[in-house]
Each structure stands twice: as C-alpha cells, then as structure tokens.
Amino acid sequence: MLIRSYEITQAVLRAGRDMSSWFLRLEGPDATRGIRPFARKFEQTAAEFADADKGFPHDSGGGSGGAALPGRGAADPYPKIELHVHLEGTIRPEKLLDMARRNGVALPADNVEALSALYRYRDFGHFLEMWRTTTGTMRTEDDFRRAVLDYALEAKAHGVQYIEATFSPINRNKWDGIPYPAMFDGVTDGITAAAEHYGVTVRAMPSLIWGVDRDLAEECARWAVRYRDRGIVGLDAGGNELARGDVSEFDRAVALARDGGLGIVPHAGEAGGVRAIRDVLRWNPDGLQHGIAAAGDPALMAELVDRGTVLRVTPTSNVATRVVADISEHPLPRLREAGVRCSIGTDDPALFGTTLGQEYELAERLGISPASAYRAGVDGSLCDDTVRRQLREVGDSAFGPPHS
C-alpha cells in the first residue's frame, strides 16, 4: 500500500491544526503563485514532521533507531523524486563505521573526520576504488534493510515522494559470499517498511557490473525477476565504463529481465563518453543513469528526445569524480536546450556530501526547474500506473497542472 509522506504528516499534526486543504488543493489567491503556498505550509510543519520520526524503533538488534539527517535547504519544501541513488552510497560515515565494526570489516579510517577526508577524489577511478572499499561493509540482510530505511527517512526530510535505488549484489556475492536471498530480502523488506513507517515509496534494481562474466550477470537477472512482486522494478549495469568491454555479453541477462517484466536503466555516458551511450541503446533502455556525454553529440541528443529517454543526472557527483571539471561547465543546460528530459539524483550522497535538496537547488541554477525535474522523474520512473498517478497528483498540487 502506498502511503505518501504528506498524508503521514497530515495525520501526525491533525490533532494540533486543521491541515485538510493543503495536500490536495491550493485554493484562494495563493493558488496561482507557483509552489509557494505549498512551501509555506510545509515549512511550518517541517520540524514537527522530522520530530515525529525521531526514535522510531526500526533498528532491530541494536542501533541508534534513526539516521542523522543532513540540514535542510531552501529546496526542501516542495516534493521530489529520486531515480539515481546507490543504496551502498547512502550510508553516512558514522553509520558506516558502526556497520564495519559490527561486521568485523577493516576500513582505511576509524573516525568520521578521517573517513570523510578520504571522500575527495583525484578522478573517477579513485572514486570507484573508494566506493569498493567502503561499500563492502554491508554483510547481512539487516544491513540492507537498515540502509533502505535510513535513506527513506533522510529523503523524507527533503520532500522526497519516490525513490528508485540501485544496489550491487554481484560484488557482495562474489567477493564476500553473501547469499542473494539475504540481499534481496533485506532490500525488499526495507521497501515495505519504508512505506509503512515513513510514507516514502521505494523501488529498487540490482546492478550488473561491467566486465563480469555473463553467467554472473544472468544469475543476477534471474534473482531480480524472482523479486519483481516485492519492489524490484528493473536492472542496471554500472561500474567502470572505460572497462565495460563488449556490452553484448549482457544481452541475455537483459533479455531475462525484460521477459520477467523488469525495466532496463544502465549507466552510460558518465566517464565513457558518447560511445558508451550508443553501446547500450541496443537494449532500448527505459532510461539512462547519467547520460550527460550526449550533450557533445547533437544527433544523439535528438535521438534521445525521439526515444523519450529520461536521463538520471547527478550534478555534484559529476564534478566530484572529475567527469565534469567545474559545475559551471556542467552539460545540463545544453541537454535542456536540446529537449532532453533530465531527472535529478544524488548518486552516492554519503560519498559526495550532498542531499537531494541540494541537488535540486543546483539543478535549478543550471536551468532545470523543480517542476521539470519532478515531472521527468514521474515519467522516467519504473513504477506502476497507480503509483505514477498518485505522484502526478502530488506534482500538480505542488506546481500546478503541467502546460499542454
């Protein structure tokens, strides 16, 4: 059952004030002034909204009972959708250290300050090295469940309605021997709990890893299909684009996922350039993680527009990994001008020190309005029709009906 964040807020605060009109209707003179009526009412309740969650006992078997929430920004009052976030990259340093100690995993730092200092990357390869080092701390079913819940709570504070998260079970199974059911059960149980307790709708997809044996890719795809009815909606492919090899090695895995009712949203056009995007178009993907290299090829941008492909762009990540030299050079404006639709995500928020609120603010400075990012997220998501309709209702309530 989909439980929306604002509905939960309304229930929590109903005893204190009448909130019956703000969620679905914007009436009176303020109704024609964009998102601000929605924002003012959200701002009035934001602190109470967060307080209602503090101490919720979702951490079984120990733990603090809640994720530390990064500070809110001006972008937080309006609703958001996130389609590009890696579950392993959502774990903030203090949580990561606790998890490593609990699981007996050695990290290259033993305190928050030293660990955070490692999150400054020379280049994309260095980032991947740190990603592999830190994300190997996830070892149990409950680690995956907690990660979903903690990020749902954090995202809720930034107005997030819907999340599609990726996770990398091949690595954990191949390197650490974690059974596939433990990872998939943990993620999907977290999906259920996030909706029930926090009103955030989460869906997930496992990621194939560029360069792995085709048998491993096909095994992962089969497991994903088995969990289709528990919140697994797609199949990703990611890792080092520059070492992706012949992507046709994954054709069978992609076909298994397609036949099983899953979408396909690979990473492409981050560090691998235009060729990486053209390589994966053979799969007729439902979206692209990143895809920003398309900005250098007008013909490719036109093709993406014709296909209706929504890119899942992460501005801070692109600069932090040196894929883009400076935020002033980010290709989002060129993509927008060409008509390529872009949703906005965090990629690995803990590793890049960001939040979805900050990414929406940054995207707005680059010409992508909150309404545009939200609606691209609705249209580019892999959710079912019922969820999509509800998300559109939220968007229309906040931003007004879309222009025809």
CSV table of C-alpha atoms in Angstrom, one decimal:
chain,number,residue,atom,x,y,z
A,1,MET,CA,0.0,0.0,0.0
A,2,LEU,CA,1.4,3.4,-1.0
A,3,ILE,CA,1.5,5.8,1.9
A,4,ARG,CA,2.5,9.3,0.9
A,5,SER,CA,4.8,11.4,3.1
A,6,TYR,CA,2.4,14.4,3.2
A,7,GLU,CA,-0.5,12.1,4.2
A,8,ILE,CA,1.5,10.9,7.2
A,9,THR,CA,2.4,14.5,8.1
A,10,GLN,CA,-1.3,15.4,8.0
A,11,ALA,CA,-2.2,12.5,10.3
A,12,VAL,CA,0.5,13.4,12.8
A,13,LEU,CA,-0.5,17.0,13.0
A,14,ARG,CA,-4.2,16.8,12.7
A,15,ALA,CA,-4.8,17.0,16.4
A,16,GLY,CA,-2.9,20.3,16.5
A,17,ARG,CA,-4.3,22.1,13.5
A,18,ASP,CA,-6.5,21.5,10.5
A,19,MET,CA,-4.4,20.5,7.5
A,20,SER,CA,-7.2,19.2,5.4
A,21,SER,CA,-6.7,21.5,2.4
A,22,TRP,CA,-3.0,21.9,1.8
A,23,PHE,CA,-2.1,18.5,0.4
A,24,LEU,CA,-4.6,18.1,-2.5
A,25,ARG,CA,-5.8,21.7,-3.0
A,26,LEU,CA,-4.3,25.1,-3.3
A,27,GLU,CA,-7.3,27.5,-3.0
A,28,GLY,CA,-7.7,31.2,-2.9
A,29,PRO,CA,-5.4,34.0,-4.2
A,30,ASP,CA,-2.3,32.0,-3.5
A,31,ALA,CA,-3.3,29.2,-5.9
A,32,THR,CA,-1.9,30.9,-8.9
A,33,ARG,CA,1.5,31.7,-7.4
A,34,GLY,CA,3.5,28.7,-8.2
A,35,ILE,CA,4.8,26.4,-5.4
A,36,ARG,CA,5.0,28.9,-2.6
A,37,PRO,CA,1.6,28.2,-0.8
A,38,PHE,CA,2.7,24.5,-0.7
A,39,ALA,CA,6.1,25.5,0.5
A,40,ARG,CA,4.9,27.8,3.3
A,41,LYS,CA,2.7,25.2,4.8
A,42,PHE,CA,5.4,22.6,4.5
A,43,GLU,CA,7.9,24.9,6.2
A,44,GLN,CA,5.5,25.4,9.1
A,45,THR,CA,5.4,21.7,9.7
A,46,ALA,CA,8.9,20.6,8.7
A,47,ALA,CA,10.4,20.5,12.2
A,48,GLU,CA,7.4,18.7,13.7
A,49,PHE,CA,7.4,16.3,10.7
A,50,ALA,CA,11.0,15.3,11.5
A,51,ASP,CA,10.3,15.1,15.2
A,52,ALA,CA,7.5,12.6,14.6
A,53,ASP,CA,10.1,10.1,13.3
A,54,LYS,CA,12.8,10.6,15.9
A,55,GLY,CA,13.4,7.4,17.9
A,56,PHE,CA,11.2,5.2,15.7
A,57,PRO,CA,12.4,1.7,16.6
A,58,HIS,CA,13.2,0.5,13.1
A,59,ASP,CA,16.7,-0.7,14.1
A,60,SER,CA,16.2,-4.2,15.4
A,61,GLY,CA,19.0,-5.8,17.3
A,62,GLY,CA,20.7,-2.5,18.4
A,63,GLY,CA,21.5,0.7,16.6
A,64,SER,CA,20.5,4.2,17.1
A,65,GLY,CA,17.0,4.0,15.8
A,66,GLY,CA,17.3,6.7,13.1
A,67,ALA,CA,19.6,8.2,10.5
A,68,ALA,CA,21.2,11.5,11.1
A,69,LEU,CA,19.5,14.0,8.8
A,70,PRO,CA,21.7,16.5,6.9
A,71,GLY,CA,20.4,20.1,7.2
A,72,ARG,CA,17.5,21.2,5.1
A,73,GLY,CA,17.8,23.9,2.4
A,74,ALA,CA,15.5,26.2,0.5
A,75,ALA,CA,14.6,23.5,-2.0
A,76,ASP,CA,13.2,21.1,0.6
A,77,PRO,CA,9.6,22.4,0.9
A,78,TYR,CA,8.5,21.0,-2.5
A,79,PRO,CA,8.1,17.4,-3.5
A,80,LYS,CA,10.9,15.5,-5.2
A,81,ILE,CA,11.6,12.2,-7.0
A,82,GLU,CA,14.9,10.5,-7.0
A,83,LEU,CA,15.7,7.9,-9.7
A,84,HIS,CA,19.5,7.7,-9.3
A,85,VAL,CA,21.0,6.7,-6.0
A,86,HIS,CA,23.1,3.7,-5.0
A,87,LEU,CA,22.0,2.1,-1.8
A,88,GLU,CA,25.5,1.4,-0.7
A,89,GLY,CA,26.4,5.1,-1.2
A,90,THR,CA,23.7,6.4,1.1
A,91,ILE,CA,25.4,5.2,4.3
A,92,ARG,CA,26.7,8.3,6.2
A,93,PRO,CA,30.2,8.0,7.7
A,94,GLU,CA,29.1,7.4,11.3
A,95,LYS,CA,26.7,4.6,10.2
A,96,LEU,CA,29.4,3.1,8.0
A,97,LEU,CA,31.9,3.0,10.9
A,98,ASP,CA,29.3,1.3,13.1
A,99,MET,CA,28.4,-1.2,10.4
A,100,ALA,CA,32.1,-2.0,9.8
A,101,ARG,CA,32.7,-2.6,13.5
A,102,ARG,CA,29.6,-4.8,13.8
A,103,ASN,CA,30.7,-6.9,10.8
A,104,GLY,CA,34.4,-7.0,11.5
A,105,VAL,CA,35.3,-5.1,8.3
A,106,ALA,CA,38.5,-3.0,8.3
A,107,LEU,CA,38.2,0.4,6.8
A,108,PRO,CA,41.1,2.8,5.9
A,109,ALA,CA,39.9,5.2,8.7
A,110,ASP,CA,38.5,4.7,12.1
A,111,ASN,CA,36.7,8.0,12.8
A,112,VAL,CA,34.2,10.2,10.9
A,113,GLU,CA,36.7,13.0,10.2
A,114,ALA,CA,39.4,10.7,8.7
A,115,LEU,CA,36.8,8.8,6.7
A,116,SER,CA,35.2,11.9,5.3
A,117,ALA,CA,38.7,13.2,4.3
A,118,LEU,CA,39.0,10.1,2.0
A,119,TYR,CA,35.9,11.3,0.1
A,120,ARG,CA,38.0,13.7,-2.0
A,121,TYR,CA,38.7,12.1,-5.3
A,122,ARG,CA,41.5,12.5,-7.8
A,123,ASP,CA,39.5,11.1,-10.7
A,124,PHE,CA,36.7,8.7,-11.5
A,125,GLY,CA,38.9,5.6,-11.0
A,126,HIS,CA,39.9,6.9,-7.5
A,127,PHE,CA,36.2,7.3,-6.6
A,128,LEU,CA,35.5,3.7,-7.7
A,129,GLU,CA,38.4,2.5,-5.6
A,130,MET,CA,36.9,4.2,-2.5
A,131,TRP,CA,33.4,3.0,-3.4
A,132,ARG,CA,34.6,-0.6,-3.4
A,133,THR,CA,36.5,-0.1,-0.2
A,134,THR,CA,33.6,1.4,1.8
A,135,THR,CA,30.6,-0.4,0.5
A,136,GLY,CA,32.0,-3.8,1.3
A,137,THR,CA,30.9,-3.2,4.9
A,138,MET,CA,27.3,-4.4,4.1
A,139,ARG,CA,27.3,-8.1,5.0
A,140,THR,CA,23.9,-9.0,6.4
A,141,GLU,CA,20.3,-9.0,5.4
A,142,ASP,CA,19.6,-6.4,8.1
A,143,ASP,CA,22.4,-4.1,6.8
A,144,PHE,CA,20.4,-3.9,3.5
A,145,ARG,CA,17.1,-3.4,5.3
A,146,ARG,CA,18.5,-0.7,7.5
A,147,ALA,CA,20.1,1.1,4.6
A,148,VAL,CA,16.8,1.4,2.8
A,149,LEU,CA,15.0,2.6,5.9
A,150,ASP,CA,17.7,5.1,6.9
A,151,TYR,CA,17.8,6.7,3.5
A,152,ALA,CA,14.0,6.8,3.2
A,153,LEU,CA,13.9,8.7,6.5
A,154,GLU,CA,16.7,11.1,5.3
A,155,ALA,CA,15.0,11.6,1.9
A,156,LYS,CA,11.6,12.2,3.6
A,157,ALA,CA,13.1,15.3,5.3
A,158,HIS,CA,13.8,16.7,1.8
A,159,GLY,CA,10.3,16.2,0.5
A,160,VAL,CA,11.1,13.0,-1.4
A,161,GLN,CA,8.0,11.1,-2.5
A,162,TYR,CA,9.5,8.3,-4.6
A,163,ILE,CA,13.0,6.7,-4.8
A,164,GLU,CA,14.5,4.1,-7.2
A,165,ALA,CA,17.7,2.8,-5.7
A,166,THR,CA,20.3,0.6,-7.2
A,167,PHE,CA,22.4,-2.0,-5.3
A,168,SER,CA,25.2,-4.3,-6.4
A,169,PRO,CA,24.6,-7.9,-5.3
A,170,ILE,CA,27.1,-9.5,-7.7
A,171,ASN,CA,30.0,-7.8,-5.8
A,172,ARG,CA,28.8,-8.9,-2.4
A,173,ASN,CA,28.0,-12.4,-3.5
A,174,LYS,CA,31.2,-13.0,-5.5
A,175,TRP,CA,33.7,-11.3,-3.1
A,176,ASP,CA,32.0,-11.7,0.3
A,177,GLY,CA,29.9,-14.8,-0.2
A,178,ILE,CA,26.6,-13.1,0.8
A,179,PRO,CA,23.7,-15.2,-0.5
A,180,TYR,CA,21.4,-13.5,-3.0
A,181,PRO,CA,18.3,-14.1,-0.9
A,182,ALA,CA,19.8,-12.2,2.1
A,183,MET,CA,20.4,-9.1,0.0
A,184,PHE,CA,17.1,-9.2,-1.9
A,185,ASP,CA,15.1,-10.0,1.2
A,186,GLY,CA,16.8,-7.1,3.1
A,187,VAL,CA,16.2,-4.6,0.3
A,188,THR,CA,12.6,-5.6,-0.3
A,189,ASP,CA,11.7,-5.8,3.4
A,190,GLY,CA,13.2,-2.3,3.8
A,191,ILE,CA,10.9,-1.2,0.9
A,192,THR,CA,7.9,-2.4,2.7
A,193,ALA,CA,8.9,-0.9,6.0
A,194,ALA,CA,9.8,2.5,4.4
A,195,ALA,CA,6.2,2.8,3.0
A,196,GLU,CA,4.6,1.7,6.2
A,197,HIS,CA,6.6,3.8,8.7
A,198,TYR,CA,7.7,6.8,6.7
A,199,GLY,CA,5.3,7.1,3.8
A,200,VAL,CA,8.2,7.0,1.2
A,201,THR,CA,7.7,4.8,-1.8
A,202,VAL,CA,11.0,3.0,-2.6
A,203,ARG,CA,11.6,0.7,-5.5
A,204,ALA,CA,15.0,-0.9,-6.4
A,205,MET,CA,17.0,-2.6,-9.0
A,206,PRO,CA,20.2,-4.7,-8.9
A,207,SER,CA,23.2,-3.5,-10.9
A,208,LEU,CA,25.3,-5.7,-13.2
A,209,ILE,CA,29.0,-4.8,-13.1
A,210,TRP,CA,30.7,-4.0,-16.4
A,211,GLY,CA,33.2,-6.7,-17.2
A,212,VAL,CA,31.8,-9.6,-15.1
A,213,ASP,CA,31.2,-13.0,-16.6
A,214,ARG,CA,27.9,-13.3,-18.5
A,215,ASP,CA,26.9,-16.2,-16.2
A,216,LEU,CA,27.1,-14.0,-13.2
A,217,ALA,CA,25.0,-11.3,-14.9
A,218,GLU,CA,22.3,-13.8,-15.9
A,219,GLU,CA,22.2,-15.2,-12.4
A,220,CYS,CA,21.6,-11.7,-11.0
A,221,ALA,CA,18.9,-11.0,-13.6
A,222,ARG,CA,17.1,-14.2,-12.6
A,223,TRP,CA,17.1,-13.2,-8.9
A,224,ALA,CA,15.8,-9.8,-9.8
A,225,VAL,CA,12.8,-11.3,-11.6
A,226,ARG,CA,12.0,-13.5,-8.6
A,227,TYR,CA,11.5,-10.4,-6.5
A,228,ARG,CA,9.5,-8.4,-9.1
A,229,ASP,CA,6.4,-8.5,-6.9
A,230,ARG,CA,8.3,-7.2,-3.9
A,231,GLY,CA,9.5,-3.9,-5.2
A,232,ILE,CA,12.3,-4.8,-7.7
A,233,VAL,CA,11.5,-2.9,-10.9
A,234,GLY,CA,14.5,-3.0,-13.1
A,235,LEU,CA,18.0,-4.0,-14.0
A,236,ASP,CA,21.0,-1.6,-14.0
A,237,ALA,CA,24.5,-2.0,-15.3
A,238,GLY,CA,27.4,0.1,-13.9
A,239,GLY,CA,31.0,0.3,-12.7
A,240,ASN,CA,33.9,1.3,-14.8
A,241,GLU,CA,32.6,2.4,-18.2
A,242,LEU,CA,36.0,2.5,-19.6
A,243,ALA,CA,36.4,-1.2,-18.9
A,244,ARG,CA,32.9,-2.2,-19.9
A,245,GLY,CA,34.1,-4.4,-22.8
A,246,ASP,CA,31.6,-5.8,-25.2
A,247,VAL,CA,28.2,-5.0,-23.8
A,248,SER,CA,26.6,-7.7,-25.9
A,249,GLU,CA,27.9,-10.1,-23.2
A,250,PHE,CA,24.9,-8.8,-21.1
A,251,ASP,CA,22.3,-9.3,-23.9
A,252,ARG,CA,21.0,-12.5,-22.4
A,253,ALA,CA,20.8,-11.0,-18.9
A,254,VAL,CA,18.9,-8.0,-20.3
A,255,ALA,CA,16.5,-10.3,-22.1
A,256,LEU,CA,15.8,-12.3,-19.0
A,257,ALA,CA,15.0,-9.1,-17.1
A,258,ARG,CA,12.8,-7.9,-19.9
A,259,ASP,CA,10.9,-11.2,-20.2
A,260,GLY,CA,10.4,-11.1,-16.5
A,261,GLY,CA,8.7,-7.7,-16.6
A,262,LEU,CA,11.6,-5.5,-15.5
A,263,GLY,CA,12.9,-2.3,-16.9
A,264,ILE,CA,16.4,-1.6,-18.1
A,265,VAL,CA,18.3,1.5,-16.9
A,266,PRO,CA,22.1,1.2,-17.4
A,267,HIS,CA,24.8,3.6,-16.5
A,268,ALA,CA,26.2,5.2,-19.7
A,269,GLY,CA,27.7,8.4,-20.8
A,270,GLU,CA,29.3,9.3,-17.4
A,271,ALA,CA,33.1,8.7,-17.9
A,272,GLY,CA,32.7,6.5,-21.0
A,273,GLY,CA,31.6,9.2,-23.5
A,274,VAL,CA,29.1,9.1,-26.3
A,275,ARG,CA,30.2,5.6,-27.4
A,276,ALA,CA,29.1,4.2,-24.1
A,277,ILE,CA,25.6,5.5,-24.6
A,278,ARG,CA,25.4,4.2,-28.2
A,279,ASP,CA,26.5,0.8,-27.0
A,280,VAL,CA,23.6,0.4,-24.6
A,281,LEU,CA,20.9,1.7,-26.9
A,282,ARG,CA,20.9,-1.8,-28.4
A,283,TRP,CA,18.8,-2.7,-25.3
A,284,ASN,CA,16.2,0.1,-25.9
A,285,PRO,CA,16.7,1.2,-22.3
A,286,ASP,CA,13.9,2.7,-20.3
A,287,GLY,CA,16.3,5.5,-19.1
A,288,LEU,CA,20.0,6.2,-18.6
A,289,GLN,CA,21.9,6.7,-15.4
A,290,HIS,CA,23.9,9.8,-16.1
A,291,GLY,CA,24.0,10.1,-19.9
A,292,ILE,CA,25.5,13.5,-19.8
A,293,ALA,CA,28.1,12.8,-22.5
A,294,ALA,CA,25.2,13.0,-25.0
A,295,ALA,CA,25.5,16.8,-24.7
A,296,GLY,CA,28.5,16.6,-27.0
A,297,ASP,CA,26.6,15.0,-29.8
A,298,PRO,CA,23.6,16.9,-31.3
A,299,ALA,CA,22.4,13.8,-33.3
A,300,LEU,CA,22.5,11.6,-30.2
A,301,MET,CA,20.5,14.2,-28.2
A,302,ALA,CA,17.9,14.3,-30.9
A,303,GLU,CA,17.7,10.5,-30.8
A,304,LEU,CA,17.2,10.5,-27.0
A,305,VAL,CA,14.4,13.1,-27.4
A,306,ASP,CA,12.7,10.9,-30.1
A,307,ARG,CA,13.0,7.9,-27.9
A,308,GLY,CA,11.6,9.8,-24.9
A,309,THR,CA,14.6,8.8,-22.8
A,310,VAL,CA,14.9,10.4,-19.4
A,311,LEU,CA,18.4,10.9,-18.1
A,312,ARG,CA,19.1,10.5,-14.4
A,313,VAL,CA,21.6,13.2,-13.8
A,314,THR,CA,23.7,13.8,-10.6
A,315,PRO,CA,25.4,17.2,-10.8
A,316,THR,CA,27.6,17.1,-7.6
A,317,SER,CA,28.8,13.6,-8.4
A,318,ASN,CA,29.9,14.6,-11.9
A,319,VAL,CA,32.1,17.3,-10.5
A,320,ALA,CA,33.4,15.3,-7.5
A,321,THR,CA,34.6,12.4,-9.7
A,322,ARG,CA,36.2,14.9,-12.2
A,323,VAL,CA,33.9,13.8,-15.0
A,324,VAL,CA,33.0,17.5,-15.3
A,325,ALA,CA,35.8,19.9,-14.5
A,326,ASP,CA,33.6,22.6,-12.8
A,327,ILE,CA,29.9,23.0,-12.1
A,328,SER,CA,29.8,26.0,-14.5
A,329,GLU,CA,30.8,23.6,-17.3
A,330,HIS,CA,28.1,21.0,-16.5
A,331,PRO,CA,26.2,19.9,-19.6
A,332,LEU,CA,22.7,20.1,-18.1
A,333,PRO,CA,21.9,23.5,-19.8
A,334,ARG,CA,22.8,22.0,-23.2
A,335,LEU,CA,20.7,18.9,-22.6
A,336,ARG,CA,17.8,21.1,-21.6
A,337,GLU,CA,18.1,23.3,-24.6
A,338,ALA,CA,18.1,20.2,-26.8
A,339,GLY,CA,14.9,19.0,-25.2
A,340,VAL,CA,16.4,16.0,-23.4
A,341,ARG,CA,14.5,15.4,-20.2
A,342,CYS,CA,16.5,15.1,-17.0
A,343,SER,CA,15.6,13.9,-13.6
A,344,ILE,CA,17.9,14.8,-10.7
A,345,GLY,CA,19.6,12.4,-8.2
A,346,THR,CA,22.4,12.2,-5.7
A,347,ASP,CA,24.2,9.1,-7.0
A,348,ASP,CA,26.1,8.4,-3.7
A,349,PRO,CA,25.0,11.1,-1.3
A,350,ALA,CA,27.2,10.0,1.6
A,351,LEU,CA,30.3,9.8,-0.6
A,352,PHE,CA,29.7,13.2,-2.1
A,353,GLY,CA,28.4,15.0,0.9
A,354,THR,CA,25.1,16.0,-0.7
A,355,THR,CA,21.3,15.7,-0.4
A,356,LEU,CA,18.6,15.6,-2.9
A,357,GLY,CA,17.5,19.1,-1.7
A,358,GLN,CA,21.0,20.4,-2.6
A,359,GLU,CA,20.9,18.7,-6.0
A,360,TYR,CA,17.6,20.2,-6.9
A,361,GLU,CA,18.9,23.7,-5.9
A,362,LEU,CA,22.0,23.1,-8.0
A,363,ALA,CA,19.9,21.9,-11.0
A,364,GLU,CA,17.7,24.9,-10.8
A,365,ARG,CA,20.7,27.2,-11.1
A,366,LEU,CA,21.6,25.2,-14.2
A,367,GLY,CA,18.2,25.8,-15.7
A,368,ILE,CA,16.2,22.7,-14.6
A,369,SER,CA,13.2,23.8,-12.7
A,370,PRO,CA,11.9,21.8,-9.7
A,371,ALA,CA,8.7,21.1,-11.6
A,372,SER,CA,10.7,19.9,-14.7
A,373,ALA,CA,12.9,17.6,-12.6
A,374,TYR,CA,9.9,16.2,-10.7
A,375,ARG,CA,7.8,15.5,-13.8
A,376,ALA,CA,10.8,14.0,-15.6
A,377,GLY,CA,11.1,11.7,-12.6
A,378,VAL,CA,7.5,10.7,-12.7
A,379,ASP,CA,7.7,9.9,-16.4
A,380,GLY,CA,11.1,8.3,-16.3
A,381,SER,CA,10.3,6.0,-13.3
A,382,LEU,CA,9.6,2.3,-13.5
A,383,CYS,CA,6.7,2.4,-11.1
A,384,ASP,CA,3.3,1.0,-11.8
A,385,ASP,CA,0.4,3.1,-13.1
A,386,THR,CA,-1.3,3.5,-9.7
A,387,VAL,CA,1.9,5.0,-8.1
A,388,ARG,CA,2.5,7.1,-11.2
A,389,ARG,CA,-1.0,8.6,-11.0
A,390,GLN,CA,-0.5,9.4,-7.3
A,391,LEU,CA,2.9,11.0,-7.9
A,392,ARG,CA,1.3,13.2,-10.7
A,393,GLU,CA,-1.4,14.3,-8.3
A,394,VAL,CA,1.3,15.4,-5.8
A,395,GLY,CA,3.2,17.2,-8.5
A,396,ASP,CA,0.0,19.0,-9.8
A,397,SER,CA,-0.8,20.0,-6.2
A,398,ALA,CA,2.6,21.5,-5.6
A,399,PHE,CA,3.5,23.0,-9.0
A,400,GLY,CA,0.1,23.4,-10.7
A,401,PRO,CA,-1.1,21.5,-13.8
A,402,PRO,CA,1.6,21.0,-16.5
A,403,HIS,CA,1.4,23.2,-19.5
A,404,SER,CA,0.0,21.4,-22.5
